[in-house]
Short mmCIF file of C-alpha atoms in Angstrom, two decimals:
data_model
loop_
_atom_site.label_atom_id
_atom_site.label_comp_id
_atom_site.label_asym_id
_atom_site.label_seq_id
_atom_site.Cartn_x
_atom_site.Cartn_y
_atom_site.Cartn_z
CA SER A 29 0.00 0.00 0.00
CA ASN A 30 3.12 2.26 0.09
CA VAL A 31 2.22 3.66 3.52
CA LYS A 32 5.14 5.62 4.99
CA SER A 33 6.31 6.00 8.59
CA GLU A 34 5.30 9.16 10.45
CA GLU A 35 7.94 11.64 11.61
CA TYR A 36 7.27 14.28 14.29
CA HIS A 37 9.09 17.56 14.98
CA THR A 38 7.84 19.23 18.17
CA PHE A 39 8.67 22.47 19.99
CA GLU A 40 7.18 23.13 23.42
CA VAL A 41 7.76 25.73 26.11
CA GLY A 42 6.00 25.88 29.46
CA SER A 43 6.09 26.85 33.10
CA LYS A 44 4.80 25.48 36.40
CA ALA A 45 4.33 26.94 39.86
CA GLN A 46 3.23 25.97 43.36
CA ILE A 47 0.96 28.71 44.70
CA GLY A 48 0.88 28.50 48.47
CA LYS A 49 0.44 25.05 49.98
CA PHE A 50 -2.67 23.95 48.18
CA VAL A 51 -2.58 25.05 44.52
CA PHE A 52 -0.42 23.82 41.64
CA LEU A 53 -0.56 25.43 38.20
CA SER A 54 1.20 24.64 34.92
CA GLY A 55 0.87 25.72 31.31
CA SER A 56 2.59 25.29 27.98
CA VAL A 57 2.35 26.16 24.30
CA PHE A 58 3.43 23.74 21.60
CA TYR A 59 3.95 23.39 17.88
CA THR A 60 4.20 20.04 16.09
CA LEU A 61 5.07 19.49 12.45
CA THR A 62 4.35 15.97 11.20
CA GLN A 63 5.59 14.41 7.99
CA ASN A 64 3.59 11.54 6.48
CA GLU A 65 0.84 11.58 9.13
CA LEU A 66 -1.21 8.39 8.88
CA TYR A 67 -4.96 8.38 8.34
CA ASN A 68 -7.46 5.67 7.54
CA TYR A 69 -10.49 5.84 5.31
CA GLY A 70 -13.60 3.74 5.72
CA SER A 71 -14.45 1.60 8.73
CA ALA A 72 -13.17 -1.92 9.16
CA HIS A 73 -16.41 -2.68 11.05
CA SER A 74 -18.84 -1.37 8.43
CA GLY A 75 -18.91 -4.48 6.27
CA LEU A 76 -17.87 -2.47 3.22
CA SER A 77 -14.78 -3.21 1.15
CA GLY A 78 -13.51 0.40 1.12
CA PHE A 79 -11.01 0.50 3.97
CA GLY A 80 -7.33 1.35 4.05
CA TYR A 81 -4.51 3.62 5.19
CA ARG A 82 -2.80 6.58 3.54
CA ASN A 83 -0.47 9.47 4.46
CA TYR A 84 -0.88 13.24 4.51
CA ASP A 85 2.37 14.79 3.30
CA LEU A 86 2.66 17.50 5.96
CA THR A 87 0.48 18.53 8.93
CA GLN A 88 0.83 20.94 11.83
CA ARG A 89 -0.65 21.33 15.31
CA THR A 90 -0.44 24.55 17.31
CA GLY A 91 -1.93 24.68 20.77
CA VAL A 92 -1.92 25.49 24.45
CA GLU A 93 -2.28 23.28 27.54
CA ILE A 94 -3.22 24.42 31.05
CA PHE A 95 -3.41 22.27 34.18
CA SER A 96 -4.31 23.08 37.79
CA LYS A 97 -4.64 21.02 40.98
CA GLN A 98 -5.93 22.00 44.43
CA GLU A 99 -5.72 20.01 47.68
CA PHE A 100 -7.66 20.62 50.90
CA PHE A 101 -8.23 19.04 54.33
CA ASN A 102 -4.82 17.39 54.55
CA GLN A 103 -5.05 16.29 50.87
CA SER A 104 -8.22 14.26 51.45
CA LEU A 105 -10.19 16.46 49.00
CA ARG A 106 -8.53 17.08 45.63
CA PHE A 107 -9.65 18.97 42.54
CA SER A 108 -7.97 19.00 39.14
CA GLU A 109 -8.72 20.90 35.95
CA SER A 110 -7.10 20.82 32.53
CA PHE A 111 -7.73 22.53 29.23
CA THR A 112 -6.17 21.92 25.83
CA TYR A 113 -6.82 23.89 22.66
CA VAL A 114 -5.30 22.85 19.36
CA ASP A 115 -5.48 24.14 15.81
CA ALA A 116 -4.67 21.08 13.68
CA ARG A 117 -4.33 21.56 9.92
CA ILE A 118 -3.13 19.76 6.84
CA LEU A 119 -0.46 21.84 5.14
CA LYS A 120 -0.03 19.51 2.20
CA GLY A 121 -1.82 16.30 1.40
CA THR A 122 -4.68 14.52 -0.31
CA PHE A 123 -7.54 12.33 0.82
CA ALA A 124 -7.46 9.25 -1.38
CA THR A 125 -9.75 6.21 -1.53
CA ASP A 126 -10.03 3.41 -4.04
CA THR A 127 -12.17 5.61 -6.29
CA ALA A 128 -11.22 9.25 -5.78
CA THR A 129 -8.50 11.71 -4.69
CA ARG A 130 -8.96 15.29 -3.56
CA SER A 131 -6.73 17.99 -2.11
CA MET A 132 -6.83 18.56 1.67
CA ASN A 133 -4.45 21.53 1.74
CA GLY A 134 -5.38 24.00 4.49
CA GLN A 135 -8.20 21.90 5.91
CA LYS A 136 -8.51 20.80 9.53
CA ILE A 137 -7.21 17.34 10.40
CA PRO A 138 -10.21 15.01 10.70
CA TYR A 139 -11.16 13.54 14.10
CA THR A 140 -9.06 16.08 16.03
CA SER A 141 -11.06 18.04 18.63
CA ASN A 142 -10.42 21.76 18.75
CA TYR A 143 -10.47 21.62 22.57
CA LYS A 144 -10.69 19.23 25.49
CA ALA A 145 -11.45 20.25 29.08
CA THR A 146 -11.51 17.98 32.14
CA ILE A 147 -12.61 18.43 35.75
CA GLY A 148 -11.72 15.81 38.34
CA ILE A 149 -12.76 15.46 41.98
CA ASN A 150 -11.28 12.94 44.45
CA TYR A 151 -12.41 12.56 48.04
CA ASP A 152 -10.92 10.14 50.57
CA ILE A 153 -13.79 9.19 52.86
CA THR A 154 -11.39 7.24 55.11
CA ARG A 155 -7.77 6.12 54.67
CA ASN A 156 -9.14 2.94 53.02
CA PHE A 157 -12.01 4.26 50.89
CA GLY A 158 -12.28 7.08 48.39
CA ILE A 159 -14.65 8.23 45.66
CA TRP A 160 -13.85 10.12 42.47
CA THR A 161 -15.39 11.56 39.33
CA GLN A 162 -13.81 12.60 36.04
CA ASN A 163 -15.73 14.86 33.65
CA SER A 164 -14.47 15.49 30.13
CA PHE A 165 -15.74 17.98 27.57
CA ILE A 166 -14.60 17.24 24.01
CA GLY A 167 -14.96 19.91 21.34
CA ARG A 168 -16.17 19.84 17.78
CA GLN A 169 -14.37 17.76 15.15
CA LYS A 170 -14.39 17.38 11.38
CA ASP A 171 -15.08 14.02 9.78
CA ILE A 172 -13.05 12.63 6.88
CA VAL A 173 -15.02 14.63 4.27
CA GLY A 174 -15.19 17.92 6.21
CA GLY A 175 -18.57 17.46 7.90
CA ASN A 176 -19.05 18.59 11.50
CA ILE A 177 -19.05 16.16 14.42
CA ASN A 178 -20.72 17.76 17.42
CA ALA A 179 -19.06 18.36 20.77
CA TYR A 180 -19.93 15.97 23.61
CA SER A 181 -19.18 15.33 27.28
CA LEU A 182 -18.35 12.20 29.26
CA THR A 183 -18.60 11.47 32.99
CA ASP A 184 -16.85 8.67 34.89
CA LEU A 185 -17.44 7.67 38.53
CA GLY A 186 -15.50 5.34 40.76
CA LEU A 187 -14.79 3.95 44.22
CA ASP A 188 -11.21 3.29 45.39
CA MET A 189 -10.36 0.78 48.14
CA ARG A 190 -6.91 0.32 49.69
CA PHE A 191 -5.81 -2.39 52.13
CA GLY A 192 -2.07 -2.53 52.66
CA ASP A 193 -0.40 -3.57 49.40
CA PHE A 194 -3.73 -4.42 47.80
CA SER A 195 -5.88 -1.79 46.04
CA THR A 196 -8.92 -1.94 43.84
CA THR A 197 -11.08 0.46 41.85
CA LEU A 198 -14.70 -0.16 40.90
CA GLY A 199 -16.03 2.36 38.43
CA VAL A 200 -18.40 3.28 35.63
CA ARG A 201 -17.20 4.94 32.43
CA ASN A 202 -19.59 7.11 30.40
CA VAL A 203 -22.16 7.13 33.20
CA PHE A 204 -24.85 8.86 31.14
CA ASP A 205 -24.32 6.58 28.13
CA THR A 206 -23.46 9.53 25.86
CA LEU A 207 -23.72 8.73 22.16
CA TYR A 208 -20.64 9.70 20.13
CA PHE A 209 -18.58 8.28 17.28
CA SER A 210 -15.05 6.96 16.92
CA TYR A 211 -15.45 7.14 13.13
CA TYR A 212 -17.92 9.02 10.95
CA ASN A 213 -18.29 9.76 7.25
CA SER A 214 -21.15 12.08 6.32
CA ASP A 215 -20.71 11.73 2.54
CA ALA A 216 -23.21 9.24 1.12
CA SER A 217 -22.13 9.84 -2.49
CA ASP A 218 -18.81 7.99 -2.37
CA PRO A 219 -19.40 4.56 -3.95
CA THR A 220 -16.50 2.98 -2.05
CA ILE A 221 -17.16 4.21 1.49
CA GLY A 222 -20.61 5.77 1.48
CA ASN A 223 -22.23 7.15 4.60
CA SER A 224 -20.79 5.06 7.44
CA TYR A 225 -20.05 5.41 11.13
CA LEU A 226 -18.73 3.52 14.12
CA TYR A 227 -20.17 4.13 17.59
CA ALA A 228 -17.72 4.67 20.44
CA LYS A 229 -18.09 2.75 23.69
CA GLY A 230 -21.22 3.38 25.70
CA ARG A 231 -21.63 2.94 29.44
CA GLU A 232 -19.34 0.27 30.90
CA VAL A 233 -18.50 -1.01 34.36
CA PHE A 234 -14.88 -1.88 35.17
CA LEU A 235 -12.93 -3.41 38.04
CA ASP A 236 -9.21 -2.80 38.50
CA LEU A 237 -7.24 -4.95 40.98
CA ARG A 238 -3.64 -4.24 41.99
CA TYR A 239 -1.14 -5.75 44.39
CA ALA A 240 2.25 -4.21 45.12
CA PHE A 241 5.12 -6.59 45.87
#
């Protein structure tokens, strides 16, 4: 298929600071230039024959990342917040399938959110039990043909238990069973791919067991 290896060139500068005893803050700006960025067209789960991998010649990502953490009541209550904004564009490249090729120069990189924000809360009820929640807000994306994929939010909840060297986490991911896509193509006119989509994971329960030795 003549797919090439990706090559990244990244520049990043940032700073971090401890503000008083309870607040930590960090931030950075970054620029990434990627040669031969991989992309796939079609969905391997759609049952259609049009599926494969190609390369964009040159892409760039410019963005900012901010993170903050606060701790209270002898670190038993902890908050964390993060925010990332990225402008991701194709400088040079084409979108090619088995039946067609078109220029993607200057367009946004598909399936790359323009922002992501998270808010986390952890509370240790006792030294052995704690509860937590993680809330993520994912911004708008473009699909492979330039159509809009709406922003969405996800919420996770969990219970941590610790007994000596043994620890376990029981949790629920995507508590509200939010509907979103891991792949989407809004163009029904392409005879190879056609309108197709792949749902991302819905609500799921997980159990994590660990033992330190």
